[in-house]
Amino acid sequence: MNYRRQEVIGILLCVLALCVFLSFATYNPYETPSGLTPEVAQTNIMGLFGIYTSYYLMKFSFGWGTFFLPIIMGLAGFTLFTRKDWEQTLHYSGFLTGIGIWLSLLIAWVGQSRGGMWEAEYPGFIGYNLWNFLIDIFGVYASGIIQIVVFILLISGLFHFSIYSAIKNIYQKLNDKWTEWQERRALGKVIIQKNEMEFTPSGDTPEYEENIESDEIEVSSEEVEDPMEEVEESIEEKVFSELDLEPKTEENETIKNDSEDSHQENIAIEDEKEIEEGDLDAEKERRAKYRQYKMPTLEYLHDPVEIRNPYSEEELKGKANSLSHALDTFGVTGRVVRISPGPVITLFEIEPAEGVRVNKFTNLSDDLARVMKAQRVRIIAPIPGSKSVGIELPNDNPSTVFLKNIINSEQFIQAESKLSISLGKTTTGDAYVFDLGKMPHILVAGATGAGKSVCINTMIISILYKAKPDEVKFILIDPKKLELATYKTLVGYHLITAPNLDEYVMTTPENAVGILDSAIVEMERRFQVFADARVRNIGEYHDRKKENPDLETVPYLVVVIDELADLMLTSGRAIEEPITRLAQKARAVGIHLIVATQRPSVDVITGVIKSNFPARIAFQVSSKIDSRTIIDQMGAEKLLGNGDLLFLLPGTASPIRLHNAYVTLDEIEAIMEHVSNQPKPEEILLPETRKEKSDGEFVLEEGQDELLKDAAVLVIQNQQASVSLLQRKFRIGYSRAGRLVDELESLGIISGYSGSKAREVLVDESYLDTIFSG
């Protein structure tokens, strides 16, 4: 069907839908075609067409529920006119039909409940008889329950919301309101009790004498009983008995007969008690306020542009024919069995002919890119779990994947993990969400500008939409001092540091090593906490804490390193060792790492690091070697950039292709502004490990040579390391010089022995203080 004919049919369908809708809107059940008169015919504004249409379509089908028919016709006409995808139109049409039938049954139910005031006039012949059938089978009450359940299912399907999530959100809100009311009630009691304690009537009451001219009467205070005194005393006794405190009396206050020393002592004790009670009140007030913490809403994210299919059905068939012809030209025969269009690429599944080997496809990517006029072509030979070969062609007009689409997706909403990350969309346009806790660490690598920093922002923002500050904490390391600077707003909320460090977002190698060492100490401490609680992992610990609220709060800890290459260049083994230890052991105690680098070479992504990061994300790289370094196979060099990535999951051999969700700086700043306006939780710090040396002197470890620091300075200044150099400069023997070289290698200052090649110096002078800190 050509476009012109499609537009004409679409317009005609829309006009017909409008006419039918107006006919239904002015429908008169007593206006029948057999008894038409000029007066009655004018009641339907569409004339004879309206009378016949409304009479036969409404009275003999679903009555007023038949309004779904013109709406569906209008949707179909609009879809044809705009050449949009039919998937959404069919989706809405099905649910609108269900709602129309449900409305017909509801009208029949109401009519019957009112003594049969109408039969088939308003619910329609089919709807009326269908309702009677339901009553005969299930009865009135069960049929009513079925109506309610069906309505909920229809609305949830029409508007794409989860019933379970809705019930869960309602329960959570009610629970929060209940807890907030309890906190306010308790706080109000504390304030009232404190005011009652502070107010103490004076024990000495002045004596008044009233002189009356006629009679002079003297009345002592003992002879008169004040009824208000008894009421006040009873109230005071009740309040203090509930608080388990002693009321202020003349005996426990300072009096004139006491000595000066005892007077000062009493004042000090009372001041101390008052401060403690004030701190307790402030803590309760802080907790009550923090319970009002509100998660960020979708309003801070930009509305996505409407995503349309990049190709029509005819264009896809034309692409498939061109691809089949190109394969035949290169001597590879096969047929296209499936086409999966996505926002950025379109996947063509080719089933090879009998006798055609799969490896014939692998070397055709460049040739197919030339013939199909594509930027890059990636070939999956074969598709895992299938006998087909996949050929991914980039779309002529790729769509941008916005984060709001993924955050608002059913997959992300239903995800219960606090570490749920909305990474992006698959090649078929489905939202992709994963749990960082199951990875448990992620290595992100790719060329400059390929999308690594945006990917890290996506991960951080996703967690902020799932977790409160007391549930997830971040350690941010940013040697470039630019990418993660925006998140300094999270200080006091999600961001955590150690007391001996002077920044929250680590930008220097010394602070980076220090915070990682603190994370290791925290890891060991958590192991002991979990052992005392008799649990094996953080999930079991959180379940145990629900049963026993007195247990220590242990949040998840996510370590984000934006540029590993720079740290490895300046710090070497000093940065590699803590990363390795955390990657090996920290999963069970809720510590997870996200490490990114723009230089995916073997000296940065070492074998030790790589083996402890089973989940890896590869963005576009420049060579096949870099691709193999990241995901152990080729393919990343064929990516398109701008967020196009390959995600290798733990325990799998074939990566999946995704398109990373895009989040702008304005969106991040808006979310940071929202978080900064929320109440703060109790601040926690990582344990302190490294102590600064005030005198700057190097402290030797046991067994180290006293010339080690001088040797390190020498090889860094000369940018070369050899036994003969140390012998000549320090006038020492060969054995001692050889031991110095070994110690320099163990500290990560110089590279290992590589035959006839000279050893490489791996650090600079700025890192000497870090290496030789005691």
mmCIF file with all atom_site columns, C-alpha atoms in Angstrom, residues 264-347:
data_model
loop_
_atom_site.group_PDB
_atom_site.id
_atom_site.type_symbol
_atom_site.label_atom_id
_atom_site.label_alt_id
_atom_site.label_comp_id
_atom_site.label_asym_id
_atom_site.label_entity_id
_atom_site.label_seq_id
_atom_site.pdbx_PDB_ins_code
_atom_site.Cartn_x
_atom_site.Cartn_y
_atom_site.Cartn_z
_atom_site.occupancy
_atom_site.B_iso_or_equiv
_atom_site.pdbx_formal_charge
_atom_site.auth_seq_id
_atom_site.auth_comp_id
_atom_site.auth_asym_id
_atom_site.auth_atom_id
_atom_site.pdbx_PDB_model_num
ATOM 1  C CA . GLN A 1 264 ? 27.831 24.463  92.375 1.00 0.00 ? 264 GLN A CA 1
ATOM 2  C CA . GLU A 1 265 ? 27.788 20.666  92.235 1.00 0.00 ? 265 GLU A CA 1
ATOM 3  C CA . ASN A 1 266 ? 24.000 20.547  91.981 1.00 0.00 ? 266 ASN A CA 1
ATOM 4  C CA . ILE A 1 267 ? 24.009 23.097  89.187 1.00 0.00 ? 267 ILE A CA 1
ATOM 5  C CA . ALA A 1 268 ? 26.574 21.108  87.221 1.00 0.00 ? 268 ALA A CA 1
ATOM 6  C CA . ILE A 1 269 ? 24.585 17.882  87.559 1.00 0.00 ? 269 ILE A CA 1
ATOM 7  C CA . GLU A 1 270 ? 21.360 19.575  86.467 1.00 0.00 ? 270 GLU A CA 1
ATOM 8  C CA . ASP A 1 271 ? 23.080 21.182  83.446 1.00 0.00 ? 271 ASP A CA 1
ATOM 9  C CA . GLU A 1 272 ? 24.509 17.844  82.343 1.00 0.00 ? 272 GLU A CA 1
ATOM 10 C CA . LYS A 1 273 ? 21.131 16.144  82.628 1.00 0.00 ? 273 LYS A CA 1
ATOM 11 C CA . GLU A 1 274 ? 19.473 18.931  80.668 1.00 0.00 ? 274 GLU A CA 1
ATOM 12 C CA . ILE A 1 275 ? 22.015 18.644  77.838 1.00 0.00 ? 275 ILE A CA 1
ATOM 13 C CA . GLU A 1 276 ? 21.549 14.897  77.583 1.00 0.00 ? 276 GLU A CA 1
ATOM 14 C CA . GLU A 1 277 ? 17.792 15.306  77.403 1.00 0.00 ? 277 GLU A CA 1
ATOM 15 C CA . GLY A 1 278 ? 18.210 18.015  74.791 1.00 0.00 ? 278 GLY A CA 1
ATOM 16 C CA . ASP A 1 279 ? 20.388 15.747  72.663 1.00 0.00 ? 279 ASP A CA 1
ATOM 17 C CA . LEU A 1 280 ? 17.815 12.986  72.990 1.00 0.00 ? 280 LEU A CA 1
ATOM 18 C CA . ASP A 1 281 ? 15.041 15.316  71.893 1.00 0.00 ? 281 ASP A CA 1
ATOM 19 C CA . ALA A 1 282 ? 17.109 16.563  68.953 1.00 0.00 ? 282 ALA A CA 1
ATOM 20 C CA . GLU A 1 283 ? 17.868 13.002  67.870 1.00 0.00 ? 283 GLU A CA 1
ATOM 21 C CA . LYS A 1 284 ? 14.189 12.045  67.977 1.00 0.00 ? 284 LYS A CA 1
ATOM 22 C CA . GLU A 1 285 ? 13.306 15.182  66.070 1.00 0.00 ? 285 GLU A CA 1
ATOM 23 C CA . ARG A 1 286 ? 15.963 14.422  63.440 1.00 0.00 ? 286 ARG A CA 1
ATOM 24 C CA . ARG A 1 287 ? 14.660 10.886  62.990 1.00 0.00 ? 287 ARG A CA 1
ATOM 25 C CA . ALA A 1 288 ? 11.107 12.143  62.709 1.00 0.00 ? 288 ALA A CA 1
ATOM 26 C CA . LYS A 1 289 ? 12.150 14.632  60.048 1.00 0.00 ? 289 LYS A CA 1
ATOM 27 C CA . TYR A 1 290 ? 14.196 12.064  58.139 1.00 0.00 ? 290 TYR A CA 1
ATOM 28 C CA . ARG A 1 291 ? 11.163 9.803   57.864 1.00 0.00 ? 291 ARG A CA 1
ATOM 29 C CA . GLN A 1 292 ? 9.703  12.527  55.652 1.00 0.00 ? 292 GLN A CA 1
ATOM 30 C CA . TYR A 1 293 ? 12.525 12.068  53.117 1.00 0.00 ? 293 TYR A CA 1
ATOM 31 C CA . LYS A 1 294 ? 11.037 12.012  49.619 1.00 0.00 ? 294 LYS A CA 1
ATOM 32 C CA . MET A 1 295 ? 12.603 10.208  46.689 1.00 0.00 ? 295 MET A CA 1
ATOM 33 C CA . PRO A 1 296 ? 13.215 12.149  43.452 1.00 0.00 ? 296 PRO A CA 1
ATOM 34 C CA . THR A 1 297 ? 10.293 12.201  41.051 1.00 0.00 ? 297 THR A CA 1
ATOM 35 C CA . LEU A 1 298 ? 10.205 11.908  37.265 1.00 0.00 ? 298 LEU A CA 1
ATOM 36 C CA . GLU A 1 299 ? 9.611  15.641  36.884 1.00 0.00 ? 299 GLU A CA 1
ATOM 37 C CA . TYR A 1 300 ? 13.381 16.234  37.154 1.00 0.00 ? 300 TYR A CA 1
ATOM 38 C CA . LEU A 1 301 ? 14.043 14.172  34.012 1.00 0.00 ? 301 LEU A CA 1
ATOM 39 C CA . HIS A 1 302 ? 13.444 15.488  30.523 1.00 0.00 ? 302 HIS A CA 1
ATOM 40 C CA . ASP A 1 303 ? 10.454 14.175  28.642 1.00 0.00 ? 303 ASP A CA 1
ATOM 41 C CA . PRO A 1 304 ? 11.618 11.824  25.881 1.00 0.00 ? 304 PRO A CA 1
ATOM 42 C CA . VAL A 1 305 ? 10.994 12.599  22.260 1.00 0.00 ? 305 VAL A CA 1
ATOM 43 C CA . GLU A 1 306 ? 8.312  10.392  20.738 1.00 0.00 ? 306 GLU A CA 1
ATOM 44 C CA . ILE A 1 307 ? 10.080 7.318   19.341 1.00 0.00 ? 307 ILE A CA 1
ATOM 45 C CA . ARG A 1 308 ? 8.860  6.233   15.945 1.00 0.00 ? 308 ARG A CA 1
ATOM 46 C CA . ASN A 1 309 ? 9.908  3.196   14.018 1.00 0.00 ? 309 ASN A CA 1
ATOM 47 C CA . PRO A 1 310 ? 12.854 4.252   11.841 1.00 0.00 ? 310 PRO A CA 1
ATOM 48 C CA . TYR A 1 311 ? 11.567 2.248   8.896  1.00 0.00 ? 311 TYR A CA 1
ATOM 49 C CA . SER A 1 312 ? 8.191  1.299   7.526  1.00 0.00 ? 312 SER A CA 1
ATOM 50 C CA . GLU A 1 313 ? 7.369  -2.294  6.698  1.00 0.00 ? 313 GLU A CA 1
ATOM 51 C CA . GLU A 1 314 ? 8.141  -1.711  3.035  1.00 0.00 ? 314 GLU A CA 1
ATOM 52 C CA . GLU A 1 315 ? 11.505 -0.129  3.839  1.00 0.00 ? 315 GLU A CA 1
ATOM 53 C CA . LEU A 1 316 ? 12.447 -3.048  6.080  1.00 0.00 ? 316 LEU A CA 1
ATOM 54 C CA . LYS A 1 317 ? 11.596 -5.522  3.353  1.00 0.00 ? 317 LYS A CA 1
ATOM 55 C CA . GLY A 1 318 ? 13.686 -3.485  0.921  1.00 0.00 ? 318 GLY A CA 1
ATOM 56 C CA . LYS A 1 319 ? 16.641 -3.522  3.343  1.00 0.00 ? 319 LYS A CA 1
ATOM 57 C CA . ALA A 1 320 ? 16.272 -7.288  3.782  1.00 0.00 ? 320 ALA A CA 1
ATOM 58 C CA . ASN A 1 321 ? 16.265 -7.843  0.009  1.00 0.00 ? 321 ASN A CA 1
ATOM 59 C CA . SER A 1 322 ? 19.327 -5.644  -0.428 1.00 0.00 ? 322 SER A CA 1
ATOM 60 C CA . LEU A 1 323 ? 21.124 -7.543  2.335  1.00 0.00 ? 323 LEU A CA 1
ATOM 61 C CA . SER A 1 324 ? 20.266 -10.935 0.814  1.00 0.00 ? 324 SER A CA 1
ATOM 62 C CA . HIS A 1 325 ? 21.486 -9.746  -2.572 1.00 0.00 ? 325 HIS A CA 1
ATOM 63 C CA . ALA A 1 326 ? 24.735 -8.465  -1.055 1.00 0.00 ? 326 ALA A CA 1
ATOM 64 C CA . LEU A 1 327 ? 25.352 -11.814 0.645  1.00 0.00 ? 327 LEU A CA 1
ATOM 65 C CA . ASP A 1 328 ? 24.699 -13.656 -2.626 1.00 0.00 ? 328 ASP A CA 1
ATOM 66 C CA . THR A 1 329 ? 27.229 -11.382 -4.314 1.00 0.00 ? 329 THR A CA 1
ATOM 67 C CA . PHE A 1 330 ? 29.911 -12.537 -1.879 1.00 0.00 ? 330 PHE A CA 1
ATOM 68 C CA . GLY A 1 331 ? 28.985 -16.178 -2.313 1.00 0.00 ? 331 GLY A CA 1
ATOM 69 C CA . VAL A 1 332 ? 27.054 -16.576 0.951  1.00 0.00 ? 332 VAL A CA 1
ATOM 70 C CA . THR A 1 333 ? 23.459 -17.668 0.491  1.00 0.00 ? 333 THR A CA 1
ATOM 71 C CA . GLY A 1 334 ? 20.757 -17.447 3.105  1.00 0.00 ? 334 GLY A CA 1
ATOM 72 C CA . ARG A 1 335 ? 17.298 -16.041 3.781  1.00 0.00 ? 335 ARG A CA 1
ATOM 73 C CA . VAL A 1 336 ? 16.106 -13.386 6.206  1.00 0.00 ? 336 VAL A CA 1
ATOM 74 C CA . VAL A 1 337 ? 13.896 -15.089 8.790  1.00 0.00 ? 337 VAL A CA 1
ATOM 75 C CA . ARG A 1 338 ? 13.383 -12.229 11.221 1.00 0.00 ? 338 ARG A CA 1
ATOM 76 C CA . ILE A 1 339 ? 13.795 -8.449  11.415 1.00 0.00 ? 339 ILE A CA 1
ATOM 77 C CA . SER A 1 340 ? 14.039 -6.678  14.793 1.00 0.00 ? 340 SER A CA 1
ATOM 78 C CA . PRO A 1 341 ? 14.067 -2.866  14.475 1.00 0.00 ? 341 PRO A CA 1
ATOM 79 C CA . GLY A 1 342 ? 15.390 -0.903  17.441 1.00 0.00 ? 342 GLY A CA 1
ATOM 80 C CA . PRO A 1 343 ? 16.067 2.725   18.380 1.00 0.00 ? 343 PRO A CA 1
ATOM 81 C CA . VAL A 1 344 ? 19.643 2.737   17.051 1.00 0.00 ? 344 VAL A CA 1
ATOM 82 C CA . ILE A 1 345 ? 20.199 -0.448  15.031 1.00 0.00 ? 345 ILE A CA 1
ATOM 83 C CA . THR A 1 346 ? 18.111 -3.051  13.212 1.00 0.00 ? 346 THR A CA 1
ATOM 84 C CA . LEU A 1 347 ? 18.919 -6.743  13.610 1.00 0.00 ? 347 LEU A CA 1
#
